[in-house]
XYZ file of C-alpha atoms in Angstrom:
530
model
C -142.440 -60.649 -62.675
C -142.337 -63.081 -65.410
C -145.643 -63.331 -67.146
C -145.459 -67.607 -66.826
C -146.516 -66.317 -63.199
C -149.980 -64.796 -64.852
C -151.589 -67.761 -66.402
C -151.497 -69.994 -62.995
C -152.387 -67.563 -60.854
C -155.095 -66.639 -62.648
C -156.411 -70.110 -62.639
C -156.253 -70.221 -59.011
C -157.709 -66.561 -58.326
C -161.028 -68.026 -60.994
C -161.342 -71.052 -58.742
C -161.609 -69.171 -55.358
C -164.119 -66.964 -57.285
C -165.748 -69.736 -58.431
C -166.259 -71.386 -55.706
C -167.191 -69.068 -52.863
C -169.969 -67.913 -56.153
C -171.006 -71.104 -56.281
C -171.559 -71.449 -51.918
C -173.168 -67.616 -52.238
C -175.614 -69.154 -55.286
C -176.293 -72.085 -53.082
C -177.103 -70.217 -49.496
C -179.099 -67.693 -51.876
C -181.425 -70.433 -53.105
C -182.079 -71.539 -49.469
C -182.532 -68.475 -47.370
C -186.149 -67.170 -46.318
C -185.191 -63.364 -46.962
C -185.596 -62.294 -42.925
C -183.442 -59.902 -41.267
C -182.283 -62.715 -38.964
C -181.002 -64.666 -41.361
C -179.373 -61.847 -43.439
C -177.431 -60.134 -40.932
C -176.857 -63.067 -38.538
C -176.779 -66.315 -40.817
C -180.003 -67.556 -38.226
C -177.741 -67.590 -35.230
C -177.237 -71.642 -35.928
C -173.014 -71.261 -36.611
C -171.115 -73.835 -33.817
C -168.592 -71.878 -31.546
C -165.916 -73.620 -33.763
C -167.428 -72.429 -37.198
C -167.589 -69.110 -36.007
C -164.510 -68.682 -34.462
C -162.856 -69.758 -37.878
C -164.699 -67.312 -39.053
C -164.149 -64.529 -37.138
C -160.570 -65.245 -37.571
C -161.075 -65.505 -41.395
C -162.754 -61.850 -40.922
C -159.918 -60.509 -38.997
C -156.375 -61.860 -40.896
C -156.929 -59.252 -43.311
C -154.595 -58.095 -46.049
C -153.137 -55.714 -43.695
C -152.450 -59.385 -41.362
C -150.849 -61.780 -44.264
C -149.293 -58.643 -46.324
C -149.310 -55.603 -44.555
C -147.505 -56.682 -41.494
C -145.072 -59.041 -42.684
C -143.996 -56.095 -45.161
C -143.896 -53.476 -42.139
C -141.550 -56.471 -40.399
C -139.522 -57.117 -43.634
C -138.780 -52.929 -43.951
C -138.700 -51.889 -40.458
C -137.771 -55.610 -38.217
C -138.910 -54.692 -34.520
C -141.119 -51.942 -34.902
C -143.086 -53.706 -37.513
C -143.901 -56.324 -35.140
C -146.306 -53.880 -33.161
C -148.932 -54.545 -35.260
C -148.760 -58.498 -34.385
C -148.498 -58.018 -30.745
C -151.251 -55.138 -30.801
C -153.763 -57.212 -33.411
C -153.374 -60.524 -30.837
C -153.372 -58.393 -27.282
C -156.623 -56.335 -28.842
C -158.671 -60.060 -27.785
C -157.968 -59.862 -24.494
C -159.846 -56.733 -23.882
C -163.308 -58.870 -26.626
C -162.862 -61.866 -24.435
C -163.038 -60.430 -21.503
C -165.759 -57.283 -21.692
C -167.241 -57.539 -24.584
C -167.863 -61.035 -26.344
C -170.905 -62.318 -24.469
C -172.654 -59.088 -23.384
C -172.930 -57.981 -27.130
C -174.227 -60.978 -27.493
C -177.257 -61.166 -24.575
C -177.802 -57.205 -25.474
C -178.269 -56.341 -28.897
C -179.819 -58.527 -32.330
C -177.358 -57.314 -35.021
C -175.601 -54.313 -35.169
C -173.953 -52.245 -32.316
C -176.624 -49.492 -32.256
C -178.971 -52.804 -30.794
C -176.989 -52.435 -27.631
C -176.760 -48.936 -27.190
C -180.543 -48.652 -27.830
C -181.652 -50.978 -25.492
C -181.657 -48.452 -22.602
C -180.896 -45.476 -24.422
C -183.475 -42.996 -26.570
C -183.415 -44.973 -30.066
C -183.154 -42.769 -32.632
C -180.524 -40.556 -31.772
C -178.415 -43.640 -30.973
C -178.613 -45.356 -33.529
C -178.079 -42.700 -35.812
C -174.736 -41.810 -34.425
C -173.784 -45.926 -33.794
C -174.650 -46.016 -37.837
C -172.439 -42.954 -38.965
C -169.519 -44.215 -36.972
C -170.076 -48.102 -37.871
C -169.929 -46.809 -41.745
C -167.037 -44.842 -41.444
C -165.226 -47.495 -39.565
C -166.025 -50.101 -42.216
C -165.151 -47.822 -45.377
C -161.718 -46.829 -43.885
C -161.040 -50.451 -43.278
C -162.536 -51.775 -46.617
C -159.872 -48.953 -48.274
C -156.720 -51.070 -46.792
C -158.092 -54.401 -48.250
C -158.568 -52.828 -51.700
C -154.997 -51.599 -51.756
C -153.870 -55.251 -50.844
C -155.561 -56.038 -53.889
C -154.063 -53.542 -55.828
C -150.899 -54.314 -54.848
C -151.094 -57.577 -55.488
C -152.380 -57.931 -58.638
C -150.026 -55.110 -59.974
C -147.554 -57.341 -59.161
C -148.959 -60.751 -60.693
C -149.182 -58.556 -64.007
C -145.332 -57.180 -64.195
C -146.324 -53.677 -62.195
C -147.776 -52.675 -65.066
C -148.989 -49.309 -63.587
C -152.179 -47.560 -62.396
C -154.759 -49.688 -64.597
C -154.271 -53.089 -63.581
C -154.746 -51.676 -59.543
C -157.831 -49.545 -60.641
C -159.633 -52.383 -62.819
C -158.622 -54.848 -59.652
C -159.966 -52.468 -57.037
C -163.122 -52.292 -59.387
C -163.759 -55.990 -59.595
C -163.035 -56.694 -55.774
C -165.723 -54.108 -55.192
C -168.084 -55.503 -57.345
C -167.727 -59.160 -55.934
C -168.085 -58.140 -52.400
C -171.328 -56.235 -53.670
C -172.598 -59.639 -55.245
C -171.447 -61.999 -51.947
C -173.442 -59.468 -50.086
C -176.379 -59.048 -51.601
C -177.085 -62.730 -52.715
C -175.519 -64.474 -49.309
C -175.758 -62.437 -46.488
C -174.463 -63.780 -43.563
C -174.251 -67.457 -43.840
C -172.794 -67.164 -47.610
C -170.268 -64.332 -46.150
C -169.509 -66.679 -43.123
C -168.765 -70.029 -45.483
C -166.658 -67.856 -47.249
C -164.505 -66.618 -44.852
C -164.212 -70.036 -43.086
C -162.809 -71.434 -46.272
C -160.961 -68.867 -46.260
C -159.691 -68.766 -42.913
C -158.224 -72.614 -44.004
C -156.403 -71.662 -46.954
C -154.819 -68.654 -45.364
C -153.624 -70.988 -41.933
C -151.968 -73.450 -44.473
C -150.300 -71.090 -46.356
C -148.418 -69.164 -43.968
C -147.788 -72.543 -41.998
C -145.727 -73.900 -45.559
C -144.399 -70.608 -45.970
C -143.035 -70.948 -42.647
C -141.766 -73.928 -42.529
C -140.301 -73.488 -46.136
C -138.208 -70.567 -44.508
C -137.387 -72.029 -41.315
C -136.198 -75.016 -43.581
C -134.150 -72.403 -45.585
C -131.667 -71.625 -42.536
C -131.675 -75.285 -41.129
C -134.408 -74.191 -38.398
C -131.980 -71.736 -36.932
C -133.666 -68.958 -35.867
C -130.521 -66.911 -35.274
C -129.286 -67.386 -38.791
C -132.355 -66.025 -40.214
C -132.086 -63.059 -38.026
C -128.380 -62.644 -38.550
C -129.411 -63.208 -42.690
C -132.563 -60.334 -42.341
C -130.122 -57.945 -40.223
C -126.999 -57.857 -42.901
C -129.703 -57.609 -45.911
C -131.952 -54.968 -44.060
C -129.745 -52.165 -44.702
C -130.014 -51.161 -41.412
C -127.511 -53.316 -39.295
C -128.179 -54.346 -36.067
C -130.857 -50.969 -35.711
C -133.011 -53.750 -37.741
C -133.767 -55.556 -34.279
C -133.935 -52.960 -32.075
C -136.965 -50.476 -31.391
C -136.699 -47.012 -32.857
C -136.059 -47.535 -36.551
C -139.401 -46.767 -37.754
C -140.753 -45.226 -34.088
C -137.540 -43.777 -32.948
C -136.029 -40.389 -33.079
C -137.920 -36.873 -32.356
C -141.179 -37.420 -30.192
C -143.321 -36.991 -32.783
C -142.533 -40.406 -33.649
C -142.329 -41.310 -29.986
C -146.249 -40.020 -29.538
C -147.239 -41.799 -33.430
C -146.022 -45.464 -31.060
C -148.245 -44.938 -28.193
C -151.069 -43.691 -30.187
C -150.749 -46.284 -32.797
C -150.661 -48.815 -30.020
C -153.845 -47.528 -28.229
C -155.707 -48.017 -31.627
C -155.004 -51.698 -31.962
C -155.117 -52.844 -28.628
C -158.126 -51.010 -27.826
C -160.060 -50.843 -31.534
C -160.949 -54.636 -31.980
C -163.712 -54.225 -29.555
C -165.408 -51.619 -31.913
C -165.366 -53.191 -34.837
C -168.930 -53.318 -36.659
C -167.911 -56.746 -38.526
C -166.349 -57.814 -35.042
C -169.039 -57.296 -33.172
C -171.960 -59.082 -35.841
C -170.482 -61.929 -35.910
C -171.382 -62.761 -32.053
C -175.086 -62.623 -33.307
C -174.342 -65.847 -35.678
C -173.960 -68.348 -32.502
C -177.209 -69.372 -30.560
C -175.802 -68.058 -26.999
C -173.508 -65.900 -25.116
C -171.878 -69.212 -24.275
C -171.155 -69.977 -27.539
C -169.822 -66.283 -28.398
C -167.486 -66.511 -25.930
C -166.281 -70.059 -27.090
C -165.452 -68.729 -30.633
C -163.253 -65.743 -29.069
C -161.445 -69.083 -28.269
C -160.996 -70.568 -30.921
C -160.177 -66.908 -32.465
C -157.822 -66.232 -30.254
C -155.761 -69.531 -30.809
C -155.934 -69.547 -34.752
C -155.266 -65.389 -34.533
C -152.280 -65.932 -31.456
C -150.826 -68.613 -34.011
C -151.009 -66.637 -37.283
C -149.669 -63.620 -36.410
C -146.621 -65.375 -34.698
C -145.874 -66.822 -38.118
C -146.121 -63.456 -39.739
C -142.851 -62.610 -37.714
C -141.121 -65.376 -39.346
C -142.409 -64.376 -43.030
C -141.544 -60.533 -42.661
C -138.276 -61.622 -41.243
C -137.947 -64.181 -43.714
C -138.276 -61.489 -46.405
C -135.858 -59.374 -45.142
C -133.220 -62.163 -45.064
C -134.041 -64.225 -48.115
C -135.868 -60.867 -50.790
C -133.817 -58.369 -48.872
C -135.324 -55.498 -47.933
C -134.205 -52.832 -50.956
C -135.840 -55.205 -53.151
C -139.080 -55.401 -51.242
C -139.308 -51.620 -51.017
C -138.631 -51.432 -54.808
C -141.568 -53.561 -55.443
C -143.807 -51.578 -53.289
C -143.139 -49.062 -51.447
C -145.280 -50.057 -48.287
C -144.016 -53.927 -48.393
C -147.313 -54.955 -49.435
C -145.692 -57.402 -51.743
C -143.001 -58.759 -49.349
C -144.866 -62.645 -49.230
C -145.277 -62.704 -52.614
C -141.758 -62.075 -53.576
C -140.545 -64.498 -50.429
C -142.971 -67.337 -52.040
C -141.356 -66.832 -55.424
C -138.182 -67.115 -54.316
C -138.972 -70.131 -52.046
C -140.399 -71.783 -54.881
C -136.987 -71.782 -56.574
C -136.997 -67.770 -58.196
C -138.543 -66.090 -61.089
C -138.537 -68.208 -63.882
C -138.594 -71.816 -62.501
C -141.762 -74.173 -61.849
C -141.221 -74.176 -58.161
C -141.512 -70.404 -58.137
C -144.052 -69.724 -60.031
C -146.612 -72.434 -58.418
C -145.814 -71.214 -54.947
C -146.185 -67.661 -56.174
C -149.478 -68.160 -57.967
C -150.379 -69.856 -54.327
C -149.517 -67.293 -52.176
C -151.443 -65.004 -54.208
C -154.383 -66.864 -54.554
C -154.634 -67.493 -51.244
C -153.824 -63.695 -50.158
C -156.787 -62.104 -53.331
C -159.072 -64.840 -51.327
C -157.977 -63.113 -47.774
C -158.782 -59.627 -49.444
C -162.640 -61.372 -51.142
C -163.463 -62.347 -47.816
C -162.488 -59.576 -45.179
C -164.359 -57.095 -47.870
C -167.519 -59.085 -48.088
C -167.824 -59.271 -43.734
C -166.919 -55.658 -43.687
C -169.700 -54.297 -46.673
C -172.454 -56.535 -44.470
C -171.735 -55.306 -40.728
C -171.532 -51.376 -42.739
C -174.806 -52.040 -45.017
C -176.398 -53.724 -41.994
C -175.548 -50.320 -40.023
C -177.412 -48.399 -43.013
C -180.548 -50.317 -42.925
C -180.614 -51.543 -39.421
C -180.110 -48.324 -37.797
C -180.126 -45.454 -40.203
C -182.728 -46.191 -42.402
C -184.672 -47.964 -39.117
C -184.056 -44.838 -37.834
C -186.104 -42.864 -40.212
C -188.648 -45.340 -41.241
C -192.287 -45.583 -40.389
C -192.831 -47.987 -38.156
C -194.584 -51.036 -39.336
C -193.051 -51.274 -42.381
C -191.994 -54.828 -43.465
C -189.041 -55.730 -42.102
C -188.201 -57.339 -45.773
C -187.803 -54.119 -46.732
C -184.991 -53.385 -44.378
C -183.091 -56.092 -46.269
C -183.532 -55.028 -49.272
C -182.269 -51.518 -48.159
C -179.038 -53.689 -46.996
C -179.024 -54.713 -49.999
C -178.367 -51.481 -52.166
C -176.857 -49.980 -49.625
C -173.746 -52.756 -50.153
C -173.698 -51.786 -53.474
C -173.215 -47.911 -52.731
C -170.639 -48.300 -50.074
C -168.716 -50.210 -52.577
C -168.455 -47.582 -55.042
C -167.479 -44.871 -52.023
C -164.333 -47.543 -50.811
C -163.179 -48.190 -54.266
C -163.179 -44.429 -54.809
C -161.144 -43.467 -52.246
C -159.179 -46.617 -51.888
C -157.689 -45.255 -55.450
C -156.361 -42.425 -53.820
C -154.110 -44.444 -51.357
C -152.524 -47.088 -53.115
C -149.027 -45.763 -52.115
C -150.069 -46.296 -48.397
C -149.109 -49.633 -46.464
C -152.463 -51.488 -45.410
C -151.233 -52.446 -41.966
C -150.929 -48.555 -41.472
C -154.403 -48.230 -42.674
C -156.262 -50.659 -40.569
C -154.515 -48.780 -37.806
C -156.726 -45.721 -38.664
C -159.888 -47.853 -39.067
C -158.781 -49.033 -35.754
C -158.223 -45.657 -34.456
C -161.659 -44.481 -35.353
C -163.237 -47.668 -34.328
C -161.497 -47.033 -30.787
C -162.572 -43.127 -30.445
C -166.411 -43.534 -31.390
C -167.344 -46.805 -30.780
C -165.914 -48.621 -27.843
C -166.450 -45.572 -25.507
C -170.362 -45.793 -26.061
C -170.111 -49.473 -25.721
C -168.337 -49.530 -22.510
C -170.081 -47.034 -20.863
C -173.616 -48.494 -21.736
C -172.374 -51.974 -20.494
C -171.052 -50.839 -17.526
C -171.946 -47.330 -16.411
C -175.446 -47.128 -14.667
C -175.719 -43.553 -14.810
C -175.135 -43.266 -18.827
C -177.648 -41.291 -20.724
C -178.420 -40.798 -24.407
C -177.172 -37.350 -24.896
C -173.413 -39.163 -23.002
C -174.405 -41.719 -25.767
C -174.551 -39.244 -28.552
C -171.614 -37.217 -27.702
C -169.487 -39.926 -27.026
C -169.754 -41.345 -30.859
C -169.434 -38.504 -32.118
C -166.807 -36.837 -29.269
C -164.616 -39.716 -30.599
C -165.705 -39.820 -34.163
C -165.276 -36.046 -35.271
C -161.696 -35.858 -34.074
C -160.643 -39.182 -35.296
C -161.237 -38.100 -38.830
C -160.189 -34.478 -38.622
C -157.081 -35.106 -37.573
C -156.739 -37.925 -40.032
C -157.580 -35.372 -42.817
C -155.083 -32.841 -41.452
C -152.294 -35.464 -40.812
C -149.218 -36.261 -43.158
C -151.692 -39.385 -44.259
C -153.558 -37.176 -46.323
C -151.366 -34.444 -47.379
C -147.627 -32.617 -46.949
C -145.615 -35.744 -47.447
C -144.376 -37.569 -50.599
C -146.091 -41.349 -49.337
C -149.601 -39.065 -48.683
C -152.816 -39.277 -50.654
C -152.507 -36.117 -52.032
C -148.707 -35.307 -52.422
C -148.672 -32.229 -54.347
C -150.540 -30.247 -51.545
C -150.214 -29.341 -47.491
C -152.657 -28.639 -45.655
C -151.502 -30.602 -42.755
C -151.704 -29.190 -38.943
C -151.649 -32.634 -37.185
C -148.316 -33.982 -36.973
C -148.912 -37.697 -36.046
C -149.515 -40.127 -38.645
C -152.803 -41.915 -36.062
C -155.328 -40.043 -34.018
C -155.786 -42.580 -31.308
C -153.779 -40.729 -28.676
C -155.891 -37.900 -28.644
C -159.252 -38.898 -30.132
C -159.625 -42.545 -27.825
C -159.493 -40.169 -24.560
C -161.734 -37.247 -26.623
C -164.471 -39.811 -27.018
C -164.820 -41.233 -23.219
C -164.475 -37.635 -22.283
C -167.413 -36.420 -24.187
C -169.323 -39.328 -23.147
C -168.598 -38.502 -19.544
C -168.771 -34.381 -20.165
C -172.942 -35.747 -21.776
C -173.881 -37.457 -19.363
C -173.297 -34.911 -16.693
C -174.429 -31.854 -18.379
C -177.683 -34.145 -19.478
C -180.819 -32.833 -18.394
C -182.837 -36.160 -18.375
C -182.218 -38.886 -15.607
C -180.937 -41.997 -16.458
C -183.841 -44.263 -16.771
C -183.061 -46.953 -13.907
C -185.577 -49.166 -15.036
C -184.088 -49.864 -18.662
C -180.382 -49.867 -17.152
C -181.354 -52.753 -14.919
C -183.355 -54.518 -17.778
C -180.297 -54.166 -19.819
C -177.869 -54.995 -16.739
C -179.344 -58.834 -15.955
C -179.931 -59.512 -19.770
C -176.178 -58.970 -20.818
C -175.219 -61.025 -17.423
C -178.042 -64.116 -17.728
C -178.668 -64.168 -21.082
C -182.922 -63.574 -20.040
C -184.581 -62.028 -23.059
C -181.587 -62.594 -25.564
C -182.825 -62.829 -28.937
């Protein structure tokens, strides 16, 4: 890249920072330091302002430049990860939006608990929230990464580790001074920049071919390098049935891993009623539904106007396949055009990454102080001191995803958030379900069900070709890998409802009818809702 891209782009990326500072300096100064209004912003957000930002929390990196890069490299297959991100609603809308929201206060664990044995619970709802949040804080790091390497010319391993530093640090600050109604501003405001970027990067390509949709698929299939396999299924899924099985499973992860999410799920606790919860999922679902149908036109777009040999040379993954499209919109390297839609693009995708990482390190230090440290607390302690364990604990699960997020730069973030999303699916909607739904659930089905889904998940992430025995892995010059898919989800999703079930029956304590039926009218009426 030319470095007249670095100065304006620089700019921009200092005013985003400046100003979602300046709204985290201003909440700061007017919050009352309660749990309530930490972790859920006082539950006063409209069903509009929350479902912007939900959908600000959800078009992650791996939405605006993981996907469109998987779409620009691979055409069809890449476009799994649009249908399964958008489909993966469905399943929030309709079983999980406004029950969260009558049965628990913050976190997960709160629903769980409220017919379950506490502590055990919400131990294993904490573990698996954290893990689910670090793995998904990794992929926006590497966005980061990514992008900024590019900004600077490539210029190697430093200018990803010192970005990767300084995303982790601001997240840790948003956090910790905000809480949820700075982290929520944010991510509206950012949830508006992102909407009008890919809708006048859309219409700038669309414009391109004369709004001819078959020219620009025509263009993408003779500069793919693949011919007409480009718009097909099979060229990145196709072939022997490991790839076959690597589909499905990927598949079950998004459609089904949505509904776990630990930042997902807070944000129902920011709106006043169930009502309201399920009116956001609304509003998600249309902003959501229309983004990711423009992110087919931008990875196709890349393909036909970048080409897709010169989006792989930039990064392997296509994490920089917007970018590049943007600059060459603009008018190419070099020219005004470019380099102010460039520096756009990339502001607007660094302010994605800033806000995505600061919902994510507040639903996982939430889970640390809410339920683990809750969980091992005496009781009657203040519950200002729970949020100022939320507090540090932001700070250490930064350090632990910029750590490992700078051992899997080479990796595509789209592919990433899969595995958060496989994890998410295995250990946390199994519990979820079953305590909504199944009267006979007990807290050792509870326990084994997190962790039935949890422990696989990640062992057979560690032992897949993600982490090892393959030149794109995390640790390329060593195999130890058993587990030939690339996601767990086809075997770890069914592993975790079958432990739950396998608990339950082997447990020696009745279900306590009582709490079930307490739990059963509250997530139906609303009665008793915090």
């Amino acid at each position: 890249m030319s470095g007249d891209h670095q100065p304006l782009a620089l700019l921009l990326f200092s005013a985003f920072v400046a100003v979602t500072l300046g709204i985290t300096t201003w909440v700061s100064r007017n919050r009352h330091g309660s749990a309530e209004e930490f972790y859920a912003g006082g539950r006063l957000f409209s069903p509009m302002e929350n479902g912007f930002a939900i959908a600000g929390d959800y078009m992650s990196a791996a939405s605006f430049l993981g996907i469109s890069g998987l779409i620009a490299l691979f055409g069809y297959d890449g476009m799994l990860y649009s249908v399964g991100f958008l489909v993966a609603w469905l399943v929030v809308l309709f079983l999980v939006a406004e029950l969260v929201r009558n049965c628990g206060r913050f976190t997960l664990a709160d629903v769980v608990a409220a017919r379950m044995r506490e502590r055990p619970v919400r131990i294993a709802a904490g573990t698996s929230s954290v893990t689910v949040s670090v793995l998904y804080l990794v992929a926006q790091m590497v966005g980061a990464g990514s992008l900024v390497a590019l900004l600077l010319g490539g210029t190697g391993a430093a200018a990803r580790t010192w970005t990767v530093i300084g995303v982790g640090a601001l997240m840790v600050v948003y956090v910790s001074l905000g809480g949820m109604r700075a982290t929520t501003w944010i991510q509206i405001v950012k949830a508006v920049l992102l909407m009008g970027g890919a809708i006048g990067l859309t219409v700038l390509v669309l414009l391109r071919f004369h709004g001819d949709v078959n020219a620009l698929l025509n263009t993408a299939v003779a500069h793919s390098g693949h011919g007409k396999e480009f718009l097909v299924p099979g060229l990145a899924y196709g072939g022997g049935w490991t790839a076959r099985f690597d589909f499905v499973s990927l598949g079950l992860a998004l459609v089904l891993g949505t509904a776990g999410l630990p930042h997902i799920l807070s944000r129902f606790y920011t709106v006043p009623t169930a009502r309201a919860a399920r009116r956001s999922v609304v509003w998600a679902i249309g902003l959501i539904g229309s983004f990711y149908l423009m992110t087919i036109v931008l990875g196709f777009g890349a393909a036909a106007v970048v080409g897709s040999d010169a989006v792989r040379t930039s990064n392997s993954a296509g994490n920089t396949a917007v970018p590049l499209l943007a600059l060459d919109l603009g008018g190419g390297a070099g020219s005004t055009g470019g380099t102010v839609l460039f520096a756009v693009v990339a502001a607007i995708a660094f302010a994605t990454i800033l806000a995505v990482v600061a919902g994510i390190t507040l639903a996982s230090s939430a889970a640390v102080a809410h339920d683990l440290y809750r969980s091992f607390k005496r009781r009657g302690s203040r519950q200002r001191g729970e949020v100022a364990v939320a507090r540090v604990a932001a700070a250490g699960i930064g350090a632990l995803a910029i750590a490992l997020s700078l051992l899997a730069q080479d990796l595509n973030v789209a592919f990433l958030v899969g595995l958060a999303f496989a994890v998410a699916a295995s250990a946390n909607l199994p519990v979820l379900l079953y305590t909504l739904f199944w009267r006979n659930f007990t807290t050792r089905g509870a326990v084994w069900s997190v962790y039935g889904g949890l422990i696989p998940a990640v062992v057979l992430v560690v032992l897949s070709p993600v982490v090892s025995g393959s030149p794109e892995a995390m640790f390329p010059g060593v195999d130890f890998q058993v587990f030939p898919l690339q996601n767990p989800g086809l075997i770890s999703i069914p592993a975790g409802f079958l432990a739950g079930w396998i608990g339950t029956v082997l447990s020696s304590e009745p279900p306590d009818a009582a709490k079930h039926a307490e739990s059963e009218v509250r997530s139906l009426t609303g009665a008793g809702a915090v």
